[in-house]
Amino acid sequence: MRQQALELVTKLTTEEKLLLIKGMGSWHTHPIERLDLPSIMMADGPHGLRKQDQGGDNPMGLGKSTQTVCFPTASGTGASFDRDLLHRLGEILGQECRAHELGVLLGPGVNIKRSPLCGRNFEYFSEDPYLSSEMAVSYTQGVQAQGVGVSIKHYAANNQEKRRMTTQSVVDERAMREIYLPSFEQTVKRADPWTVMCAYNRLFDGIYCSENKRLLTEILRDEWGFGGLVVSDWGAVSDRVAGIEAGLDLEMPDSRDLHTDLIHDALDSGTLSQAALDEAATRVVELVLRAVQGAAQDVALDAQRPACPEELNVRDHALAREIARDTMVLLQNDGVLPLSRAQSGVAFIGGFAKQPRYQGGGSSHVNAYHVASAYETAKTEGLAFEYAEGFGASDYNYDVVKARAAIDLAEKSELVVVFAGLPTNMDNEGADRKHLDLPPCQNQLIAQLAAVQKNIVVVLCNGAPVRMPWAGQVRAVLESYLAGEAVGEAQIDLLYGAYSPNAKLAETFPLRVQDTPCFGNFPGGTATVEYRESIYVGYRYYDKADKDVLFPFGHGLTYSKFDYTNLRVSKKNITPDDIVNVSVTITNTGNFDAAEVVQFYVAPPADDSLFRAPQELKGFGKVFLKAGEKKRVTVSLDSRAFAYYHVGRKAWHCAPGDYTIHAAASSRDIRLSSTVKMNSEAADAPYPALPCYAQGLVHAIPDSEFEAVLGHAIPPANFASPRELTWDSTLEDATQSPFGRVIAKIIDFAFPIVCSIAQDTIGDASGMKDTVMEMPVRSIAMWSGGLIDRRMVNALVSIFNEEAYLKSICDLVCGGVRAVKKVVGKP
Ligand code: BGC
């Protein structure tokens, strides 16, 4: 295919190459009709298709999208710890793509959950790179087996929404290699993703990911052997010429002629090589050919593969229910669950019973086919219960009347199931949360219900951890995450014991936001965000600091009990070239058929010269066992399971010594341990003495230690204010000028209107106003669909800088005239 693409590119004119390396509209590649090269369509992803009707090529990509099935988001699928489930989800989504004639599905999101506050955590799998990698590899293989490509995103170190389009992630090399890159690396090496989507933010040397040669070429292609295409995140391009040289193949969406003249000038002057342009064009052609071949491929998930999208929706809704059951985590249960179907005096309380949260807001928002609530499902299944709202699904403030009715009902009931969670605008692309709390109306009511009723079960719908001040007063908590459109059906299946919960947390639930390792360094200053905690992300930190947490990584209950016996390692004395097989017998000693997620953690030898996490997840298996049944679970550990990234050697290194291998039911429920001795050469210490890192004092890391780990000076956290603005400056920066303040007022006024127009395609965007203000000025041109050109953006920047008013206003007026002519179709 590469050969065919290379040959085709020799027949292209420069103009055609320039068309190919930018999108057509919001979702397509450009066709080259004279060479029979078609256009292909891409769509979000990751947990359902957001395909816009009629191609949806309005400038901002905000048209209504086709009705498709919404599956559980990645916070839940990550918690499944189930490679087969991810593979199956990938297959289903790949089939849907085929039915909807899509060439690439824009997912999975494989960024690490650095802080539980990140608004987009619901789209990411885990705080742990090994788990995230395993989930991403299986999902990718599942989708691509259907002849459809994925786009693993957002490459890289894009771990927050605040200032996501401009901030620089200041991360040390070791944290990059050990925490933030592995999900990309493993997916590239093991699943050959068709595309990788580069992130919005700046990274190494403060260079945008979209033009970062180290990231896009040296690491991705030269080191990992990536052979696919790099696509920009939508609107992530600043300097297109630099991007082509750096390895960014396809710019999305269509930037019209925004960069055309500059690319021509660069080709003429030799600052951009023809070879680099040809390479980018070749990769786009290759992607298109791959998609064409994929579309002709004969694949079937099962013998009765439905022929049309409507039938697919019916089939996939049923599959969404099965998948959702495996993604909900039973956090606590004193035996009250499962409920008997004959249980009398049951009350459902909380608006989420009727209006569940089942997905997040933003680009992953699916126009769901059929949302099933717990209320509706329980009615359909003939279960007896009464209902009081107590609080509305989008309420913040306590409502005395609603609460009173709920308390009265709780008092006369025998058991209360409270359906609670985060309101829609709190799990959102483009906006991070400010705290970990549920709305006050929910916390207050749950505490009041607990005062009158001792049998309380709380069912939560949220994309990321919340605080649970009432946890000690309720008998059970079921974390549903954002479980897709079959959420209510799955909740009823689990609550009433048709099926045992079996997922485990892919992230830690901390007690307080102040406990989180990046607290104080999230979301950073106006220019950078400092990842001072380095490798101490999630449980790596909580374990190191010996901190209590609400629920630890890997925790989750079932309706059964499991015994761990007979832990064996295949070799006790190993070298870095060995593979060690570790196995343990798991017995279901309870009365319920259920699956157990068995986790294997590796604890390194004590070594004063190097800071390390006390233990790291390096293997897991999920085993379904009937009551009384037992099976052996085996994992294989290679050298990566023991290694750390040695920054001096620029390589992975296994330190010599005794490593402990734990077989565990959670990161804090170690059942059995064994040791192996690594026989390897010792390496020089990669850093000088770093007392705070050595002790895990991540909130007190002094500049000197962070600089030692970074290997360079810490760049300034904030831009000077006021400062000379550029086209990468944000609309927020522009409010330093009177004109910028006028624009801010206009946005204030127009934002609710745009939100209501966009409701169908990106969900509740009301929490995303900061995102608009944090957009770079260049984005105005990008999203204008070619109406605002480079000259007009430059004029705007001059006005924001309060200079060259007359010329700039002339440029804007002339540009405006050109835009009007374009709209009315005159040359
Ligand atoms: C998001 C991507 C998404 C793209 C297209 C961007 O804003 O960051 O994840 O795939 O939009 O909708």
PDB file of C-alpha atoms in Angstrom, residues 110 288 339 359 401 620:
ATOM      1  CA  VAL A 110      -5.426   7.258  26.246  1.00  0.00           C
ATOM      2  CA  VAL A 288      -7.389   6.649   2.255  1.00  0.00           C
ATOM      3  CA  LEU A 339     -31.915  -6.868  46.559  1.00  0.00           C
ATOM      4  CA  GLN A 359     -22.158  10.237  28.886  1.00  0.00           C
ATOM      5  CA  VAL A 401     -40.186  20.960  49.026  1.00  0.00           C
ATOM      6  CA  PHE A 620      -3.865  -8.555  35.555  1.00  0.00           C
TER       7      PHE A 620
END
